[in-house]
Structures are given as C-alpha cells and as structure tokens.
Coordinates of C-alpha atoms in Angstrom, one line a residue:
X1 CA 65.0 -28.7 -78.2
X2 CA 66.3 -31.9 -76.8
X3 CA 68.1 -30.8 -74.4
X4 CA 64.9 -28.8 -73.1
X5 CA 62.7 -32.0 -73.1
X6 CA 65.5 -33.9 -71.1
X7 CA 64.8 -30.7 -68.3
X8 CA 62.7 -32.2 -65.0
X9 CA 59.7 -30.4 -64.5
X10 CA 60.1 -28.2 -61.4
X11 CA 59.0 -29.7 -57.9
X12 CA 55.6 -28.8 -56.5
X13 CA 55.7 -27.7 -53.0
X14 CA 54.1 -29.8 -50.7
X15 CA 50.5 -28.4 -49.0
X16 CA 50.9 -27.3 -45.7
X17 CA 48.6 -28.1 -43.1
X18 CA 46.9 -25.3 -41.9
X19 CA 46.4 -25.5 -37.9
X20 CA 43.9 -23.2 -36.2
X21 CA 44.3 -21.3 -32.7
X22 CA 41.3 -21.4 -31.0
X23 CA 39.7 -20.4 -27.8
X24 CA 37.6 -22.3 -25.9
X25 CA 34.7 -23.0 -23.2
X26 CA 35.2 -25.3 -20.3
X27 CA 32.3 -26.6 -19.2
X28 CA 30.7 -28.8 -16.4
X29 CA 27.0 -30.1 -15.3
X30 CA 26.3 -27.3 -12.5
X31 CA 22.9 -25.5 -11.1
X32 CA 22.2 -21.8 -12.2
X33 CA 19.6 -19.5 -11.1
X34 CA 18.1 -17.1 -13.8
X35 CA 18.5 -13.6 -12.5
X36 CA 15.8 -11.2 -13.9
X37 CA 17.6 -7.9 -14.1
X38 CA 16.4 -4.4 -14.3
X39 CA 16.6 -1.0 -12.9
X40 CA 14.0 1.5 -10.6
X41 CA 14.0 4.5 -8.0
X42 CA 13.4 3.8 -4.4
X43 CA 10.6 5.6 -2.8
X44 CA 8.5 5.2 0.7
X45 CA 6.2 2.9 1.0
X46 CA 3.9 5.8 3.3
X47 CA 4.0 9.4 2.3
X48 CA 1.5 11.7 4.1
X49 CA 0.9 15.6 3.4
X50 CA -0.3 16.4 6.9
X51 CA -3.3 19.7 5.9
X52 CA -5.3 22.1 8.3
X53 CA -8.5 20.9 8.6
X54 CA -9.6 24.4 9.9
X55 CA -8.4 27.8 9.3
X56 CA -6.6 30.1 11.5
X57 CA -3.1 30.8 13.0
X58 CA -0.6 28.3 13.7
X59 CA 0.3 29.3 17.2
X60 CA 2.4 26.4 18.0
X61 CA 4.8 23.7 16.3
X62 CA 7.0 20.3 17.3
X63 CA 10.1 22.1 18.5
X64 CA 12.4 21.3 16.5
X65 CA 10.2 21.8 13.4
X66 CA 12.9 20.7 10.6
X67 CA 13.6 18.3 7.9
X68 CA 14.3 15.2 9.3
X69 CA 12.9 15.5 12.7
X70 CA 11.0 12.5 13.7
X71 CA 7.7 12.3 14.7
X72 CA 5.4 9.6 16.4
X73 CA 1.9 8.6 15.4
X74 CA -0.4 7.4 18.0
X75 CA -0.3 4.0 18.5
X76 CA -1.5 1.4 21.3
X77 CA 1.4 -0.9 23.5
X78 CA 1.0 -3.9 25.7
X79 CA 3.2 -3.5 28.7
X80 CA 4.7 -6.5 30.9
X81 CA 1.5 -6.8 32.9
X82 CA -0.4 -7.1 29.4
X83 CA -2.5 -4.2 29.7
X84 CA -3.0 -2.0 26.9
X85 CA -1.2 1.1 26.7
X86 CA -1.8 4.5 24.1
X87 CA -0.3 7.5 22.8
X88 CA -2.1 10.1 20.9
X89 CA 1.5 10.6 19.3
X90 CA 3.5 14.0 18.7
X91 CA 1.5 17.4 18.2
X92 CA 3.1 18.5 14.4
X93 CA 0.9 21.7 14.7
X94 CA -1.6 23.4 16.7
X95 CA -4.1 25.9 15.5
X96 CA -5.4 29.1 17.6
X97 CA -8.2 27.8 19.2
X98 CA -10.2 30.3 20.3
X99 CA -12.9 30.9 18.2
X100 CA -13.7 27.2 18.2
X101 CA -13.9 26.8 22.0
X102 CA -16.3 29.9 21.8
X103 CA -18.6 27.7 19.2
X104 CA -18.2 25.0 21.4
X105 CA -20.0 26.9 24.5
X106 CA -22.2 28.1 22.7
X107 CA -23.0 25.2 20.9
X108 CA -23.6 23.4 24.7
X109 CA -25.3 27.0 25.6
X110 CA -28.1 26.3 23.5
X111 CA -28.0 22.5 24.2
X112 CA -29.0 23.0 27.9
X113 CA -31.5 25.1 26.7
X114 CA -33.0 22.5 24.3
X115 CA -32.8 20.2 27.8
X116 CA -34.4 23.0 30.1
X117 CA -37.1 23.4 27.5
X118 CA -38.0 19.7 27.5
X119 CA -37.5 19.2 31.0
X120 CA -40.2 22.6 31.7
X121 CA -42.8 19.9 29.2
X122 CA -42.5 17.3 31.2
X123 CA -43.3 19.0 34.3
X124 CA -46.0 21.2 32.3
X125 CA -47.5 17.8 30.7
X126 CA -47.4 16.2 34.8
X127 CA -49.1 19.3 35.9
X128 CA -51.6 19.5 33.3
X129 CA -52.3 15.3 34.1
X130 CA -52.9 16.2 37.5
X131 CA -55.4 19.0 36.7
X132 CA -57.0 16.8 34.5
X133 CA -57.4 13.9 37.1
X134 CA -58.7 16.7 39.2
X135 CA -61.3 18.3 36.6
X136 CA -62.4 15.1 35.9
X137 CA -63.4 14.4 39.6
X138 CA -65.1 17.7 39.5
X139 CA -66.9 16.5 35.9
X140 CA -68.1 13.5 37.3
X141 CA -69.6 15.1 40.4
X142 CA -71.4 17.5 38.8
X143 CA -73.0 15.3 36.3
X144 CA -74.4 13.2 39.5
X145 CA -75.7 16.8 40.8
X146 CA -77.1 17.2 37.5
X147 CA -78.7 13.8 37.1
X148 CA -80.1 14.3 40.4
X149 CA -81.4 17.4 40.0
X150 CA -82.7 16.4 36.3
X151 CA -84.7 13.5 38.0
X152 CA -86.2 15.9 41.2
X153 CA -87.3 18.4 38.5
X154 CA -89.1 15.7 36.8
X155 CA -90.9 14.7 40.1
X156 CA -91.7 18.6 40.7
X157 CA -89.7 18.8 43.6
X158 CA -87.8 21.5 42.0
X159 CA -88.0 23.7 39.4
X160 CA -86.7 24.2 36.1
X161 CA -84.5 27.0 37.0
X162 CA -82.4 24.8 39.3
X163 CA -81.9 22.3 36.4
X164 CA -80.8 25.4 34.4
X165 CA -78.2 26.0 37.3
X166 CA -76.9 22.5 37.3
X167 CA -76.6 22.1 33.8
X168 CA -74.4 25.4 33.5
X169 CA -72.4 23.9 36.5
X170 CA -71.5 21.0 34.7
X171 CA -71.2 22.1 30.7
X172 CA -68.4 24.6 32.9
X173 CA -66.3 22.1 34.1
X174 CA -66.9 20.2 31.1
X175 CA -65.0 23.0 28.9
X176 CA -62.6 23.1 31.4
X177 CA -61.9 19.5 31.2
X178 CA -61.7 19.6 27.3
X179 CA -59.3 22.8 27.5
X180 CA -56.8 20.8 29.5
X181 CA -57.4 17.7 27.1
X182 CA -56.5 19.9 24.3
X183 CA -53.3 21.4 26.0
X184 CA -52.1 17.7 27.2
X185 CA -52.8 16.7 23.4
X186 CA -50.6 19.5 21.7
X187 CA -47.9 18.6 24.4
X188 CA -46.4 15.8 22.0
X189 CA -45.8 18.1 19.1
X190 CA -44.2 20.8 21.3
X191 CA -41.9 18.2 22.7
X192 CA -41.1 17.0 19.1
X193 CA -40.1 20.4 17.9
X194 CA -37.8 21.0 21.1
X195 CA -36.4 17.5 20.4
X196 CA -35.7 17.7 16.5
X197 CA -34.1 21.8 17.5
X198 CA -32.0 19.6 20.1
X199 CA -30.6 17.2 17.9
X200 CA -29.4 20.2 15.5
X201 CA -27.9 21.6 18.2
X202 CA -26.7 18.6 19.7
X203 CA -25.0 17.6 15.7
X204 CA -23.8 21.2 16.3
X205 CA -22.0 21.0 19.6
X206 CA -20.8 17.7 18.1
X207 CA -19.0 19.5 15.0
X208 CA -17.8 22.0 16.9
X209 CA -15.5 20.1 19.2
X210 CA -14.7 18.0 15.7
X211 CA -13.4 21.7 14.4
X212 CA -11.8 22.1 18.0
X213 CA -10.0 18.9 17.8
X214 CA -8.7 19.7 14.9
X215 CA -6.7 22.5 15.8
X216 CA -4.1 20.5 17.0
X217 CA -2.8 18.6 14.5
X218 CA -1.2 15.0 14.9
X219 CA 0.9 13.1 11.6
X220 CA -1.1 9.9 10.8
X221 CA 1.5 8.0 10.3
X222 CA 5.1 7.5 12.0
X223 CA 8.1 8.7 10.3
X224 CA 10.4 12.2 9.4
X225 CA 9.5 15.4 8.0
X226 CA 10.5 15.5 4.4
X227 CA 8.9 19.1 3.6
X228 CA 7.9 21.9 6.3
X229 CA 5.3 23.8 4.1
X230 CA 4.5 26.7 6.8
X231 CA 5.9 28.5 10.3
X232 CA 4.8 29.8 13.5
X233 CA 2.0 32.4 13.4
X234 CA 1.5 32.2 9.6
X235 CA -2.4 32.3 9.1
X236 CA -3.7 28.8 7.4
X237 CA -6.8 27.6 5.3
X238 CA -8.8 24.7 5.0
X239 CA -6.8 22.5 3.0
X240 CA -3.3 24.2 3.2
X241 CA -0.4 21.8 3.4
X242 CA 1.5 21.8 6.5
X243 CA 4.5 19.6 6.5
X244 CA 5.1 16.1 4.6
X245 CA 5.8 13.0 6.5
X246 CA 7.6 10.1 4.9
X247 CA 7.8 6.5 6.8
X248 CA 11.3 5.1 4.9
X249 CA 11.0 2.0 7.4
X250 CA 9.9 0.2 4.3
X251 CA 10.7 1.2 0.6
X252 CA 9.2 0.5 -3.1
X253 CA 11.1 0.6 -6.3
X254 CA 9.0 0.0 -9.5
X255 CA 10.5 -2.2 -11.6
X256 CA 9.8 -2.3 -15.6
X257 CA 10.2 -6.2 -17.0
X258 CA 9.7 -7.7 -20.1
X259 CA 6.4 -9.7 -20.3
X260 CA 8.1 -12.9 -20.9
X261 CA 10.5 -12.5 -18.0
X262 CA 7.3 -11.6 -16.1
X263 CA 5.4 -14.6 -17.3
X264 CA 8.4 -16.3 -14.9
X265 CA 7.6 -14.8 -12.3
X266 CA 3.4 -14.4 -12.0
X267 CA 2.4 -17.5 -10.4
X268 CA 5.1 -17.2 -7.3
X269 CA 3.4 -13.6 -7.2
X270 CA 0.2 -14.7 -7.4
X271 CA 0.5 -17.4 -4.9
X272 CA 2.8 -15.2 -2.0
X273 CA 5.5 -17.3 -2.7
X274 CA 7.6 -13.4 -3.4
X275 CA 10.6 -14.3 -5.4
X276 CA 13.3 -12.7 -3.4
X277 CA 15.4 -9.7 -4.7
X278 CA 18.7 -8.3 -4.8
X279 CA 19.7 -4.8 -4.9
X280 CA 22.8 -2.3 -5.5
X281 CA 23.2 1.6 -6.1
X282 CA 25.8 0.1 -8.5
X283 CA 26.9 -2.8 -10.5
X284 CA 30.0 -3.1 -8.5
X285 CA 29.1 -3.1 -4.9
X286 CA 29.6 -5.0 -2.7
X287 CA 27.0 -3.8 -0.2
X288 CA 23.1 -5.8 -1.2
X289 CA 20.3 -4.8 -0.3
X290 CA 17.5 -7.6 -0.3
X291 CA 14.2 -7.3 -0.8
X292 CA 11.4 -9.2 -2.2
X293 CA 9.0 -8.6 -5.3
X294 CA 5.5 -8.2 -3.7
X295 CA 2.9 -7.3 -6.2
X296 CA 2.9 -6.8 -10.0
X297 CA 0.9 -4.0 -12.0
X298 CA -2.2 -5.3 -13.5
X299 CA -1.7 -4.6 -17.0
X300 CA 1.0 -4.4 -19.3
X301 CA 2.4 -1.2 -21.1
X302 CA 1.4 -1.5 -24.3
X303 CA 4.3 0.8 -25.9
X304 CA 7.2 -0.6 -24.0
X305 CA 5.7 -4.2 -23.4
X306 CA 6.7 -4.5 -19.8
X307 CA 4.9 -5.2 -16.8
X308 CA 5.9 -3.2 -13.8
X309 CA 6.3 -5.2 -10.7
X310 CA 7.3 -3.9 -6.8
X311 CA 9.8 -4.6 -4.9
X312 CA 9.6 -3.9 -0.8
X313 CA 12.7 -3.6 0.9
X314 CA 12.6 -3.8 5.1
X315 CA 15.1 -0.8 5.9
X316 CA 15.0 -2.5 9.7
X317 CA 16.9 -5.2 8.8
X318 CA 19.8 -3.1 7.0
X319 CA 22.6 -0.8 9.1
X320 CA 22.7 1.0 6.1
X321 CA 19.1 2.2 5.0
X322 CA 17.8 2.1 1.5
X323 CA 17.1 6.0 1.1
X324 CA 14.3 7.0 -1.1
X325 CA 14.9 8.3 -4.3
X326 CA 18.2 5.9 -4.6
X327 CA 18.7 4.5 -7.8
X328 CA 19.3 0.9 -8.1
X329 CA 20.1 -2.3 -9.9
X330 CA 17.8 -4.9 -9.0
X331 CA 18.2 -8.9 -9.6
X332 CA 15.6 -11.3 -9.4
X333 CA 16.0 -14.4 -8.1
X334 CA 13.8 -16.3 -11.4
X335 CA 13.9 -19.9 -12.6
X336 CA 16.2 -22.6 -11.2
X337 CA 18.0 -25.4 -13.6
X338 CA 19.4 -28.2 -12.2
X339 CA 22.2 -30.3 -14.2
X340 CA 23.0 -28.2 -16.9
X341 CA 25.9 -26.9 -19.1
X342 CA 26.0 -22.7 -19.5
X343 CA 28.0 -22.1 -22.2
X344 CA 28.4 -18.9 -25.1
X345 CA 25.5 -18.7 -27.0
X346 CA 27.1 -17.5 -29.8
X347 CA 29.2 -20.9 -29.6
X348 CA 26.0 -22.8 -30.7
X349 CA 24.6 -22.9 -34.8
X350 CA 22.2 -24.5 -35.9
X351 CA 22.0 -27.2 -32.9
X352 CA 25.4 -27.5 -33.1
X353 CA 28.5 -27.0 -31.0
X354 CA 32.4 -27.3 -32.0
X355 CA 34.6 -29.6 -29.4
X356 CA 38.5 -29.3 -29.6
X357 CA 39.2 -33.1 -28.6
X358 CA 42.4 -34.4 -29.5
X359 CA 43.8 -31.1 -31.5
X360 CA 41.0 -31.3 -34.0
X361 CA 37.5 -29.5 -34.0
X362 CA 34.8 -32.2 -33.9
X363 CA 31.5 -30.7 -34.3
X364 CA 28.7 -32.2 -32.0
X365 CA 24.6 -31.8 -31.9
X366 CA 23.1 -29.8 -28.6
X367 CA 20.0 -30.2 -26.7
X368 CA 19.7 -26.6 -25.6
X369 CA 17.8 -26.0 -22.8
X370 CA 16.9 -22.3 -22.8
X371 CA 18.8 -19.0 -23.9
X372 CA 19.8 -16.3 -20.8
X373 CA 20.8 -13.5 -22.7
X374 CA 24.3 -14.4 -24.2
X375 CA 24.4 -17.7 -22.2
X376 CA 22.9 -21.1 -23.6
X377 CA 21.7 -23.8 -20.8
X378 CA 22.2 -27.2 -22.9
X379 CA 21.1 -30.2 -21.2
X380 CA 22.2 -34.2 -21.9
X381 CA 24.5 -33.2 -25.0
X382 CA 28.0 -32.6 -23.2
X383 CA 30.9 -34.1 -20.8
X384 CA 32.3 -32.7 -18.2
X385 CA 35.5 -31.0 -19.1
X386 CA 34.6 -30.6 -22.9
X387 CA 36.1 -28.0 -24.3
X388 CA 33.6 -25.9 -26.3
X389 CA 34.9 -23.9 -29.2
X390 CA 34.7 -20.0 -29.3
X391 CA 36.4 -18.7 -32.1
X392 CA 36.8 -19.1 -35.7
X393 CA 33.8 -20.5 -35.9
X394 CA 33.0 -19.4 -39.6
X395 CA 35.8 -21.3 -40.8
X396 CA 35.8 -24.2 -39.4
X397 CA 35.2 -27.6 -40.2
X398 CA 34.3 -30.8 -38.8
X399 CA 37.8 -32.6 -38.2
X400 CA 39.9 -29.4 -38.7
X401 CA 43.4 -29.3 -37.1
X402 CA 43.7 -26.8 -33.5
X403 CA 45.6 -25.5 -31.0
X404 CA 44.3 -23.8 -28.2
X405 CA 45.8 -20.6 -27.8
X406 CA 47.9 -19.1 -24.4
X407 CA 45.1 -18.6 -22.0
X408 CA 42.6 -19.1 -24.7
X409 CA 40.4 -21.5 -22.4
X410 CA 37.4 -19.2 -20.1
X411 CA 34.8 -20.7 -17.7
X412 CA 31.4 -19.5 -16.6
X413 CA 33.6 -16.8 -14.2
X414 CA 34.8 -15.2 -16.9
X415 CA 31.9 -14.7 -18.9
X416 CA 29.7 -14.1 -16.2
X417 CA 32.5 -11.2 -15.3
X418 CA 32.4 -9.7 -19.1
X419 CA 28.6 -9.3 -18.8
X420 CA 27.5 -5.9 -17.4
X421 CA 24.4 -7.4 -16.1
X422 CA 24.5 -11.2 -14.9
X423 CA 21.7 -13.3 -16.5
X424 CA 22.2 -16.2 -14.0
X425 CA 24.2 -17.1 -10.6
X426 CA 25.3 -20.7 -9.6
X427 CA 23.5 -22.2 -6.4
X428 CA 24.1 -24.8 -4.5
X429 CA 21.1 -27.1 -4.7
X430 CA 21.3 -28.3 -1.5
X431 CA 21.1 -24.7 0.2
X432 CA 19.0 -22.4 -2.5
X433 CA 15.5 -21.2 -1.3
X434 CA 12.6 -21.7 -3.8

C-alpha cells in the first residue's frame, strides 16, 4: 500500500487544437444587374386566316401555292422623284367570277333604267310647263272674251246665248289648265319613287362589284403561308378558310413573372422606357437573341401569382431568325446596384457573416442590400479582398482556428457558373444602358 501511494498519477494528454478547413468567398465592391429570368414560346406577332368572302370555285392560285411561299400585301412606296407609288400586292386566290359579273350588269341594267326613267320626268314635267304657260295664255284670253261679252250682254247688245257660249269657252280651257296643274303636281312624287327604286339599285350595283371584288382574294398582311387549307377548282363557302399567313418579321413570347419581380419592372413599362431582353433556345448558347419587354398583361393570375409580360423580338436585325413556336430562356435586364458585394447567401445568419483573417474565423455584422436568388448584395459592411466563409458554418465560432482548403476559395464566376439560371450579370457602369 505504500509503495502504491508513492506511484505518480498517470500524465494527461495535452488538448489538441482543433483547426478547421474552410472554403471561402472572395469578394470585391463591383456593379450587378438583376436578371429577371423566365421561360416562353415564340410566336408571330401577325397571323391572318385569309377566308372567301363569296362562294364558288377557286379557279386560280399564287403559283407556287406552298408552305412557305411568300406573299406581298399591298402597300404604298415613295420613289426617288417622291411620288407615291402602290401595289395591290399578290393574288393568293381568285374565285370564278361569273355569276358576279352577271349581277353586276344587271345591277347597272336596271340603274340606266332608273336614269332613263327620271330623265323621261324631266322632259314630261318641261313639256307639261310649257303646256301650262300655253293654256294659261289661252285662259286668260278667254276670260277677257268672256268679260267682254258678259258686259255687251248687259248693254243688250248681245244676247244671253252668246254669254252662254263664252262661258263654256272659258270653264273649257279652265279644266284644261287645272288637268295639266294636277299632272305637273303628281310629277314630284313620281320622281321620288324612281329616285328611292334608284338608290336600291344603285346600293345594289354597289354590292355587287363588292361581291366581284372579292373573288380575287389578296393576304392583308405581308408574310409566308403557314397552312394551305384548299386547292384549285375545289368549290368554297362564305367563310371557308383558305390559306394562313404568318408575318415572323417580328415575334412575341409571353412570359410568366412573379409579381414582385414584376413590381421591378412596371414603371419602365409603363413609361416606354422597355427593359431590354435577352434570349436563348438554351441555357448554353452562345447565339442571343435580344429583344425588348413591350407590354405587360393587365391582371395577375390569381393561381400562379404571375403577371405575364411580352417580349417583341425584330427578326430583321438577326441573320438567324427567331422561328415561331421556338422555346426559349429569356433574361431580363431588371434593377442596377452600384458598389456592392454579391456574395452566398447561405453564407449570411442572422446579419452576420464569417471572415477567415489571419487563420481564424472572425465573425462580422452585414448590411445586406437585397437577396437574388442564392446571391446576397451587402452594401458598406465589407473590404475588398475579404474572404467570406462558406463552410462549416454550424460549427463555428467567433475566433476559431482555419485553414483554407486546396482551391477552397470561389468568386462571383464560379457561383454565377453553378447556377442554372443567372440572377444577375456584372456591368460596367460607365457603358450599361438604363
């Protein structure tokens, strides 16, 4: 038992200090651009189905009368000398015409009738004038003979049998005279009926060569035949579809965004100051389309709480067309911030970052500007060059021991490369558009 008391106790080991491998963030002050991100289907802008507006046989077509064939609407030019110059634009169709061209004489067959008719009137209604002038000559005479005659009786130079005379005399010219007054009177109404009959026919004759003009059938609008609905001597109705024209000069793609994102975006809209557009058939190529966002959908979808907005996309200004029914990845050129630090958003808790200065983590408050999706904007908090911590966060603490780990330090590149969508690009302030 003595000799066991005079045993040393064994030696405890000393503590070992624990040093963590970390990755981390390098940042520095730069200007990003927020890229609202989405997807949509290209379509035209101007999409026509071209109908009969008459019935009958198609009895000729724009040779050749295919998918794809062009065709010209009419339009009006200004040559060198600065006159003006049109072009009814390509025949797609034309409609027998027969049958209208017969309505159409007739129609003016029974016009110059109506005119005949009216011009007979006037000459009747001059005639019957003239007559009346002359009746009442002859009126007038004979009431003198009959005054005179009236006054001689009354003297007894004649007798009452020659008053007699003279009285039939005149009450004979006077029928006469009111006869022709009532003819001349009823003239008016005559005319009036021929006129009103004239304007029916005249309405007529005008929607007949309306129907003949539409028998050859001209697209409204310039472009290519997408559909060819019917074929050479094939009998048509009113209303039957004929071909489909598309105009892909310019193109549309709907775009659903979230109604904060859109909130971004309205007053530029809103004002015509389009936010400008990017576009891709996929994530990875290299080829961009650019457009601009040129109207937004007045309400919001209630279920998906979106707002769709357009954007337009000038095929003239590409070699390579946008082709409707393309589906693409769209980026929208959104906010601008100047002088700020993107870093990992999941770096930041609670206000708070981790540094690695000096081989130990030193934790440090944030002023965070805004959130992009997994990137944080923080503004007046950090030093260029500070290395922001990205791992083992849940087990750090302030003052721990590091080491940053072989290639453990990433950039903005590299995060902007992991994202399958980019939230935000870097511009240069002195050269980005508002």
């Amino acid at each position: 038992m003595f000799v066991s008391s005079l045993r040393e106790p064994p030696r405890r080991a000393e503590p070992v200090e624990r040093i963590r491998a970390v990755q981390v963030f390098e940042t520095r002050p730069m200007t990003v651009q927020e890229m609202i991100t989405g997807f949509g289907t290209a379509r035209c802008m101007q999409q026509v189905v071209v109908s009969a507006q008459v019935s009958g046989e198609i009895v000729e077509t724009l040779e050749p009368f295919k998918v794809g064939q062009a065709v010209q609407a009419a339009n009006v030019k200004v040559d060198q000398q600065g006159r003006s110059v049109s072009s009814q634009g390509d025949v797609i169709a034309r409609i027998d015409p027969q049958n209208y061209q017969e309505k159409l004489d007739q129609a003016e067959d029974r016009l110059k009738e109506d005119q005949a008719e009216l011009d007979r009137l006037a000459q009747e209604k001059q005639n019957l004038q003239k007559r009346l002038q002359i009746q009442q000559r002859s009126f007038d005479e004979y009431q003198k003979e009959y005054d005179r005659v009236s006054r001689l009786v009354q003297q007894g130079v004649l007798s009452e049998s020659n008053l007699t005379t003279a009285e039939l005399d005149l009450r004979r010219y006077e029928d006469s005279k009111v006869q022709l007054e009532t003819e001349l009177s009823l003239l008016p109404v005559r005319i009036q009926q021929i006129e009103a009959r004239a304007r029916t026919h005249r309405n007529d004759l005008e929607l007949a060569q309306l129907e003949l003009d539409r028998t050859t059938i001209r697209s409204p609008i310039s472009g290519r035949f997408q559909e060819i609905h019917v074929e050479r001597g094939q009998y048509v109705s009113v209303g039957s579809p004929l071909v489909t024209v598309v105009n892909s000069r310019q193109v549309e793609i709907p775009i659903g965004i979230r109604l904060h994102d859109y909130q971004k975006l309205s007053a530029r809209i809103t004002s015509g100051d389009y936010p400008e557009v990017e576009l891709r058939a996929n994530r990875n190529d290299s080829f961009v389309w650019k457009g601009v966002v040129s109207r937004a959908a007045p309400v919001a979808d209630a279920s998906t709480r979106t707002v769709e907005v357009y954007v337009v996309v000038d095929n003239d200004e590409f070699e390579t067309p946008l082709l409707p029914g393309t589906f693409v990845t769209v980026s929208i050129n959104g906010p601008v911030y100047e002088n700020v630090y993107p870093i990992p958003r999941d770096t930041v808790y609670q206000g708070q970052v981790f540094l690695a200065e000096d081989g130990k983590a030193v934790r440090r408050d944030v002023e965070q500007r805004t959130v992009l999706e997994s990137i944080s904007l923080i503004e007046n908090s950090l030093q260029p060059g500070d290395a922001v911590i990205m791992t083992n966060l849940d087990i750090l603490e302030d003052g721990d021991k590091i080491r940053i780990a072989d290639e453990g330090t990433q950039s903005l590149k590299d995060e902007l490369l992991r994202l399958r969508l980019p939230t935000l690009r870097v511009v240069d302030p002195g050269t980005l558009e508002r």
